[in-house]
Amino acid sequence: MRKGPRAKAPFLNHVSLDSARVENLDEYPFNLAAVAALDKLDLSNPITVFVGENGSGKSTLIEAIAVAAGFNPEGGTKNFNFSTRESHSQLSEYLRLARFPNRESDGFFLRAESFFNVATKVDTLGVSHYYGGRSLHEQSHGESFLALVKNRFGGHGLYILDEPEAALSPQRQLGLLMLIHELIEEEHSQFIIATHSPILMAYPGACLYHLDEAGIGKIDFEDTEHYQITRNFLNNPKAFLSHLLK
């Protein structure tokens, strides 16, 4: 890892919705229960993880936090300024981010759905040497994800990841966990992650938030549906599938 100034995480303290400025709370994305319930959501853990079903608002919330923190909506560093499609919500304009005095010296917003666009921008800018010296487009999706984290995440940084497991096998998800651990423990970094992966959720000491139709609240790893379904399936796949497919 590259060494930067000795800023220490965490950098973000909490986030809240400035609902008084919202003209219509019944419109998307303010009508999402998790968004409506945003009242000083604690982000001070070195790693915060959002979990929940598709449509619960995980990606909407993490994108808004990233944009409010200064990142490009489609991903990249704070220096990336491009747009292939205006698809992000206006939520970021109504969020209040409270920061600690320390400021990150590095950062990246990684989102699986627009990673192709980020890789293209890296090639266009001619900065592949910061990403391992090889075009991200010349690697498999999983290889390019890990090359990004391994080579570009320099430490003392704020890293916001939206479903990073999308391109990663279980083995490579474990590899990502190792890199995240090094960046937290040795490089004083902070992570905010939205994921469906029980492997990533299992990071020791992570603060997990569950988003659903009731709102947003803390949850223990073993109480997540992701963990319970995966455990039940692996304990007895034949019985599980027999019941599911009968």
mmCIF file of C-alpha atoms in Angstrom:
data_model
loop_
_atom_site.group_PDB
_atom_site.id
_atom_site.type_symbol
_atom_site.label_atom_id
_atom_site.label_comp_id
_atom_site.label_asym_id
_atom_site.label_seq_id
_atom_site.Cartn_x
_atom_site.Cartn_y
_atom_site.Cartn_z
ATOM 1 C CA MET A 1 0.000 0.000 0.000
ATOM 2 C CA ARG A 2 1.105 3.567 -0.659
ATOM 3 C CA LYS A 3 1.763 5.625 2.423
ATOM 4 C CA GLY A 4 -0.034 8.933 2.764
ATOM 5 C CA PRO A 5 -0.284 11.603 5.442
ATOM 6 C CA ARG A 6 -1.091 10.127 8.847
ATOM 7 C CA ALA A 7 -4.754 11.085 8.931
ATOM 8 C CA LYS A 8 -6.635 8.532 11.017
ATOM 9 C CA ALA A 9 -10.113 7.164 10.411
ATOM 10 C CA PRO A 10 -12.952 7.463 10.968
ATOM 11 C CA PHE A 11 -13.611 10.544 8.865
ATOM 12 C CA LEU A 12 -17.412 10.512 8.639
ATOM 13 C CA ASN A 13 -19.298 10.672 11.940
ATOM 14 C CA HIS A 14 -22.960 10.494 10.994
ATOM 15 C CA VAL A 15 -25.480 11.337 8.284
ATOM 16 C CA SER A 16 -28.980 12.768 8.574
ATOM 17 C CA LEU A 17 -31.773 13.866 6.265
ATOM 18 C CA ASP A 18 -32.613 17.556 6.216
ATOM 19 C CA SER A 19 -36.308 16.770 5.843
ATOM 20 C CA ALA A 20 -37.390 20.373 6.432
ATOM 21 C CA ARG A 21 -35.954 21.283 3.015
ATOM 22 C CA VAL A 22 -37.727 18.449 1.153
ATOM 23 C CA GLU A 23 -40.751 19.766 -0.720
ATOM 24 C CA ASN A 24 -42.553 16.435 -1.034
ATOM 25 C CA LEU A 25 -41.649 13.574 1.283
ATOM 26 C CA ASP A 26 -44.012 11.290 -0.650
ATOM 27 C CA GLU A 27 -41.800 11.379 -3.749
ATOM 28 C CA TYR A 28 -38.904 9.041 -4.496
ATOM 29 C CA PRO A 29 -36.383 8.655 -2.927
ATOM 30 C CA PHE A 30 -37.750 10.360 0.180
ATOM 31 C CA ASN A 31 -40.656 7.898 0.349
ATOM 32 C CA LEU A 32 -38.268 5.011 0.929
ATOM 33 C CA ALA A 33 -38.685 3.945 4.549
ATOM 34 C CA ALA A 34 -34.926 3.811 5.132
ATOM 35 C CA VAL A 35 -34.496 7.350 3.820
ATOM 36 C CA ALA A 36 -37.454 8.730 5.755
ATOM 37 C CA ALA A 37 -35.968 7.231 8.923
ATOM 38 C CA LEU A 38 -32.566 8.905 8.547
ATOM 39 C CA ASP A 39 -32.035 10.637 11.843
ATOM 40 C CA LYS A 40 -28.364 10.985 12.736
ATOM 41 C CA LEU A 41 -27.316 7.592 11.379
ATOM 42 C CA ASP A 42 -24.004 6.696 13.010
ATOM 43 C CA LEU A 43 -21.173 6.072 10.519
ATOM 44 C CA SER A 44 -18.285 6.289 12.979
ATOM 45 C CA ASN A 45 -17.324 2.605 12.846
ATOM 46 C CA PRO A 46 -14.263 1.900 10.661
ATOM 47 C CA ILE A 47 -16.573 -0.265 8.535
ATOM 48 C CA THR A 48 -20.312 0.307 8.104
ATOM 49 C CA VAL A 49 -22.342 -2.180 6.060
ATOM 50 C CA PHE A 50 -25.819 -1.690 4.568
ATOM 51 C CA VAL A 51 -27.820 -4.876 3.969
ATOM 52 C CA GLY A 52 -31.329 -5.495 2.699
ATOM 53 C CA GLU A 53 -33.369 -6.659 -0.241
ATOM 54 C CA ASN A 54 -33.258 -5.060 -3.678
ATOM 55 C CA GLY A 55 -35.437 -1.965 -3.620
ATOM 56 C CA SER A 56 -34.834 -1.278 0.064
ATOM 57 C CA GLY A 57 -32.662 1.749 -0.761
ATOM 58 C CA LYS A 58 -29.137 0.452 -0.113
ATOM 59 C CA SER A 59 -27.632 1.691 -3.353
ATOM 60 C CA THR A 60 -29.670 4.895 -3.298
ATOM 61 C CA LEU A 61 -28.410 5.736 0.186
ATOM 62 C CA ILE A 62 -24.786 4.784 -0.358
ATOM 63 C CA GLU A 63 -24.696 6.713 -3.650
ATOM 64 C CA ALA A 64 -26.110 9.804 -1.943
ATOM 65 C CA ILE A 65 -23.546 9.561 0.874
ATOM 66 C CA ALA A 66 -20.767 9.243 -1.707
ATOM 67 C CA VAL A 67 -21.965 12.259 -3.702
ATOM 68 C CA ALA A 68 -22.443 14.318 -0.528
ATOM 69 C CA ALA A 69 -18.857 13.406 0.405
ATOM 70 C CA GLY A 70 -17.614 14.784 -2.908
ATOM 71 C CA PHE A 71 -17.410 11.751 -5.186
ATOM 72 C CA ASN A 72 -18.611 11.426 -8.760
ATOM 73 C CA PRO A 73 -22.068 9.726 -8.894
ATOM 74 C CA GLU A 74 -20.824 7.044 -11.311
ATOM 75 C CA GLY A 75 -17.773 6.279 -9.209
ATOM 76 C CA GLY A 76 -14.079 7.001 -9.077
ATOM 77 C CA THR A 77 -12.031 9.452 -7.055
ATOM 78 C CA LYS A 78 -13.082 12.973 -6.131
ATOM 79 C CA ASN A 79 -11.121 14.148 -9.178
ATOM 80 C CA PHE A 80 -13.278 12.143 -11.588
ATOM 81 C CA ASN A 81 -15.832 14.349 -13.291
ATOM 82 C CA PHE A 82 -17.746 12.524 -15.999
ATOM 83 C CA SER A 83 -21.271 11.384 -16.673
ATOM 84 C CA THR A 84 -22.469 8.808 -19.164
ATOM 85 C CA ARG A 85 -26.047 8.848 -17.881
ATOM 86 C CA GLU A 86 -27.751 11.088 -15.322
ATOM 87 C CA SER A 87 -29.387 8.428 -13.171
ATOM 88 C CA HIS A 88 -28.550 9.353 -9.578
ATOM 89 C CA SER A 89 -31.238 10.688 -7.268
ATOM 90 C CA GLN A 90 -31.370 14.154 -5.696
ATOM 91 C CA LEU A 91 -31.032 12.673 -2.204
ATOM 92 C CA SER A 92 -27.432 13.853 -1.753
ATOM 93 C CA GLU A 93 -28.616 17.483 -1.862
ATOM 94 C CA TYR A 94 -30.665 16.905 1.291
ATOM 95 C CA LEU A 95 -28.171 14.945 3.358
ATOM 96 C CA ARG A 96 -26.089 16.427 6.141
ATOM 97 C CA LEU A 97 -22.745 14.722 6.644
ATOM 98 C CA ALA A 98 -21.044 15.324 9.967
ATOM 99 C CA ARG A 99 -17.277 14.837 9.839
ATOM 100 C CA PHE A 100 -14.541 14.310 12.379
ATOM 101 C CA PRO A 101 -11.671 16.850 12.408
ATOM 102 C CA ASN A 102 -9.366 14.458 10.517
ATOM 103 C CA ARG A 103 -9.779 14.577 6.756
ATOM 104 C CA GLU A 104 -9.081 11.651 4.503
ATOM 105 C CA SER A 105 -6.095 11.917 2.173
ATOM 106 C CA ASP A 106 -7.440 9.329 -0.265
ATOM 107 C CA GLY A 107 -10.820 8.044 -1.344
ATOM 108 C CA PHE A 108 -12.770 6.118 -3.936
ATOM 109 C CA PHE A 109 -16.405 5.368 -4.754
ATOM 110 C CA LEU A 110 -16.668 1.898 -6.280
ATOM 111 C CA ARG A 111 -19.998 0.822 -7.700
ATOM 112 C CA ALA A 112 -20.367 -2.425 -9.600
ATOM 113 C CA GLU A 113 -22.959 -1.209 -12.110
ATOM 114 C CA SER A 114 -20.841 1.622 -13.519
ATOM 115 C CA PHE A 115 -17.350 0.185 -13.057
ATOM 116 C CA PHE A 116 -16.985 -0.210 -16.844
ATOM 117 C CA ASN A 117 -17.365 3.566 -17.211
ATOM 118 C CA VAL A 118 -14.746 4.205 -14.529
ATOM 119 C CA ALA A 119 -12.315 1.796 -16.218
ATOM 120 C CA THR A 120 -12.855 3.624 -19.501
ATOM 121 C CA LYS A 121 -12.160 6.964 -17.820
ATOM 122 C CA VAL A 122 -8.920 5.572 -16.334
ATOM 123 C CA ASP A 123 -7.784 4.603 -19.848
ATOM 124 C CA THR A 124 -8.833 7.980 -21.273
ATOM 125 C CA LEU A 125 -6.866 9.849 -18.623
ATOM 126 C CA GLY A 126 -3.843 7.607 -19.152
ATOM 127 C CA VAL A 127 -3.468 6.843 -15.449
ATOM 128 C CA SER A 128 -3.446 3.042 -15.552
ATOM 129 C CA HIS A 129 -0.082 3.099 -13.775
ATOM 130 C CA TYR A 130 -1.964 4.031 -10.598
ATOM 131 C CA TYR A 131 -4.121 0.940 -11.002
ATOM 132 C CA GLY A 132 -1.431 -1.694 -11.394
ATOM 133 C CA GLY A 133 0.032 -0.683 -14.753
ATOM 134 C CA ARG A 134 -2.465 -2.621 -16.850
ATOM 135 C CA SER A 135 -5.762 -1.470 -18.332
ATOM 136 C CA LEU A 136 -8.683 -2.524 -16.169
ATOM 137 C CA HIS A 137 -10.463 -3.464 -19.396
ATOM 138 C CA GLU A 138 -7.763 -6.032 -20.176
ATOM 139 C CA GLN A 139 -8.568 -8.023 -17.034
ATOM 140 C CA SER A 140 -11.554 -10.050 -15.951
ATOM 141 C CA HIS A 141 -14.150 -8.167 -13.944
ATOM 142 C CA GLY A 142 -12.974 -9.783 -10.717
ATOM 143 C CA GLU A 143 -9.303 -9.225 -11.453
ATOM 144 C CA SER A 144 -9.878 -5.547 -12.238
ATOM 145 C CA PHE A 145 -11.859 -5.019 -9.008
ATOM 146 C CA LEU A 146 -9.068 -6.454 -6.885
ATOM 147 C CA ALA A 147 -6.383 -4.640 -8.919
ATOM 148 C CA LEU A 148 -8.196 -1.383 -8.176
ATOM 149 C CA VAL A 149 -8.355 -2.016 -4.433
ATOM 150 C CA LYS A 150 -4.816 -3.395 -4.211
ATOM 151 C CA ASN A 151 -3.121 -0.664 -6.242
ATOM 152 C CA ARG A 152 -5.292 2.455 -6.085
ATOM 153 C CA PHE A 153 -6.566 2.407 -2.506
ATOM 154 C CA GLY A 154 -3.618 4.162 -0.897
ATOM 155 C CA GLY A 155 -4.713 4.227 2.731
ATOM 156 C CA HIS A 156 -5.826 6.936 5.158
ATOM 157 C CA GLY A 157 -8.874 7.012 2.945
ATOM 158 C CA LEU A 158 -12.644 6.980 2.756
ATOM 159 C CA TYR A 159 -13.780 4.087 0.554
ATOM 160 C CA ILE A 160 -17.430 3.668 -0.393
ATOM 161 C CA LEU A 161 -18.308 0.388 -2.123
ATOM 162 C CA ASP A 162 -21.652 -0.504 -3.704
ATOM 163 C CA GLU A 163 -22.059 -4.281 -4.099
ATOM 164 C CA PRO A 164 -18.365 -5.006 -4.744
ATOM 165 C CA GLU A 165 -19.071 -8.741 -4.591
ATOM 166 C CA ALA A 166 -20.881 -8.592 -7.950
ATOM 167 C CA ALA A 167 -17.722 -9.549 -9.849
ATOM 168 C CA LEU A 168 -16.032 -11.652 -7.197
ATOM 169 C CA SER A 169 -16.011 -15.374 -6.521
ATOM 170 C CA PRO A 170 -16.227 -16.428 -2.840
ATOM 171 C CA GLN A 171 -12.447 -16.908 -2.824
ATOM 172 C CA ARG A 172 -11.892 -13.401 -4.157
ATOM 173 C CA GLN A 173 -14.392 -11.965 -1.700
ATOM 174 C CA LEU A 174 -12.126 -13.382 1.023
ATOM 175 C CA GLY A 175 -9.205 -11.721 -0.737
ATOM 176 C CA LEU A 176 -11.099 -8.425 -0.691
ATOM 177 C CA LEU A 177 -11.722 -8.859 3.038
ATOM 178 C CA MET A 178 -7.982 -9.232 3.594
ATOM 179 C CA LEU A 179 -7.298 -6.009 1.684
ATOM 180 C CA ILE A 180 -10.030 -4.183 3.589
ATOM 181 C CA HIS A 181 -8.569 -5.412 6.881
ATOM 182 C CA GLU A 182 -5.112 -4.147 5.955
ATOM 183 C CA LEU A 183 -6.497 -0.774 4.923
ATOM 184 C CA ILE A 184 -8.413 -0.428 8.193
ATOM 185 C CA GLU A 185 -5.854 -1.771 10.652
ATOM 186 C CA GLU A 186 -2.594 -0.635 9.088
ATOM 187 C CA GLU A 187 -3.639 2.269 6.853
ATOM 188 C CA HIS A 188 -6.252 3.970 9.067
ATOM 189 C CA SER A 189 -9.085 3.875 6.512
ATOM 190 C CA GLN A 190 -12.877 3.947 6.719
ATOM 191 C CA PHE A 191 -15.269 1.832 4.635
ATOM 192 C CA ILE A 192 -18.976 2.147 3.903
ATOM 193 C CA ILE A 193 -20.302 -0.836 1.962
ATOM 194 C CA ALA A 194 -23.653 -1.935 0.536
ATOM 195 C CA THR A 195 -23.682 -5.676 -0.058
ATOM 196 C CA HIS A 196 -25.610 -8.940 -0.355
ATOM 197 C CA SER A 197 -22.520 -10.974 0.522
ATOM 198 C CA PRO A 198 -22.516 -12.798 3.884
ATOM 199 C CA ILE A 199 -18.729 -13.023 3.536
ATOM 200 C CA LEU A 200 -18.310 -9.247 3.502
ATOM 201 C CA MET A 201 -20.947 -8.775 6.223
ATOM 202 C CA ALA A 202 -18.946 -11.060 8.508
ATOM 203 C CA TYR A 203 -16.034 -8.640 8.920
ATOM 204 C CA PRO A 204 -15.271 -8.594 12.679
ATOM 205 C CA GLY A 205 -16.663 -5.551 14.427
ATOM 206 C CA ALA A 206 -18.524 -4.210 11.386
ATOM 207 C CA CYS A 207 -21.589 -2.069 12.079
ATOM 208 C CA LEU A 208 -24.458 -3.595 10.083
ATOM 209 C CA TYR A 209 -27.608 -1.689 9.190
ATOM 210 C CA HIS A 210 -30.655 -3.489 7.810
ATOM 211 C CA LEU A 211 -32.895 -1.572 5.402
ATOM 212 C CA ASP A 212 -36.488 -2.666 4.813
ATOM 213 C CA GLU A 213 -40.049 -1.368 4.607
ATOM 214 C CA ALA A 214 -39.921 -0.537 8.330
ATOM 215 C CA GLY A 215 -36.901 1.755 7.966
ATOM 216 C CA ILE A 216 -33.274 1.263 8.930
ATOM 217 C CA GLY A 217 -31.731 -0.188 12.067
ATOM 218 C CA LYS A 218 -28.722 -2.056 13.407
ATOM 219 C CA ILE A 219 -28.653 -5.828 13.050
ATOM 220 C CA ASP A 220 -26.331 -8.616 14.165
ATOM 221 C CA PHE A 221 -24.642 -10.643 11.444
ATOM 222 C CA GLU A 222 -26.287 -13.901 12.557
ATOM 223 C CA ASP A 223 -29.724 -12.270 12.395
ATOM 224 C CA THR A 224 -29.431 -11.225 8.752
ATOM 225 C CA GLU A 225 -31.510 -13.144 6.249
ATOM 226 C CA HIS A 226 -28.392 -13.513 4.102
ATOM 227 C CA TYR A 227 -26.575 -15.422 6.843
ATOM 228 C CA GLN A 228 -29.567 -17.549 7.841
ATOM 229 C CA ILE A 229 -30.485 -18.623 4.315
ATOM 230 C CA THR A 230 -26.869 -19.381 3.414
ATOM 231 C CA ARG A 231 -26.353 -21.361 6.646
ATOM 232 C CA ASN A 232 -29.558 -23.368 6.217
ATOM 233 C CA PHE A 233 -28.757 -24.145 2.602
ATOM 234 C CA LEU A 234 -25.182 -25.265 3.269
ATOM 235 C CA ASN A 235 -26.190 -27.338 6.298
ATOM 236 C CA ASN A 236 -28.502 -29.478 4.175
ATOM 237 C CA PRO A 237 -28.702 -28.477 0.497
ATOM 238 C CA LYS A 238 -30.676 -31.560 -0.553
ATOM 239 C CA ALA A 239 -33.433 -30.970 2.004
ATOM 240 C CA PHE A 240 -33.444 -27.242 1.281
ATOM 241 C CA LEU A 241 -33.835 -27.754 -2.462
ATOM 242 C CA SER A 242 -36.365 -30.548 -2.006
ATOM 243 C CA HIS A 243 -38.565 -28.207 -0.010
ATOM 244 C CA LEU A 244 -37.970 -25.282 -2.380
ATOM 245 C CA LEU A 245 -38.594 -27.174 -5.632
ATOM 246 C CA LYS A 246 -41.388 -29.546 -4.616
#
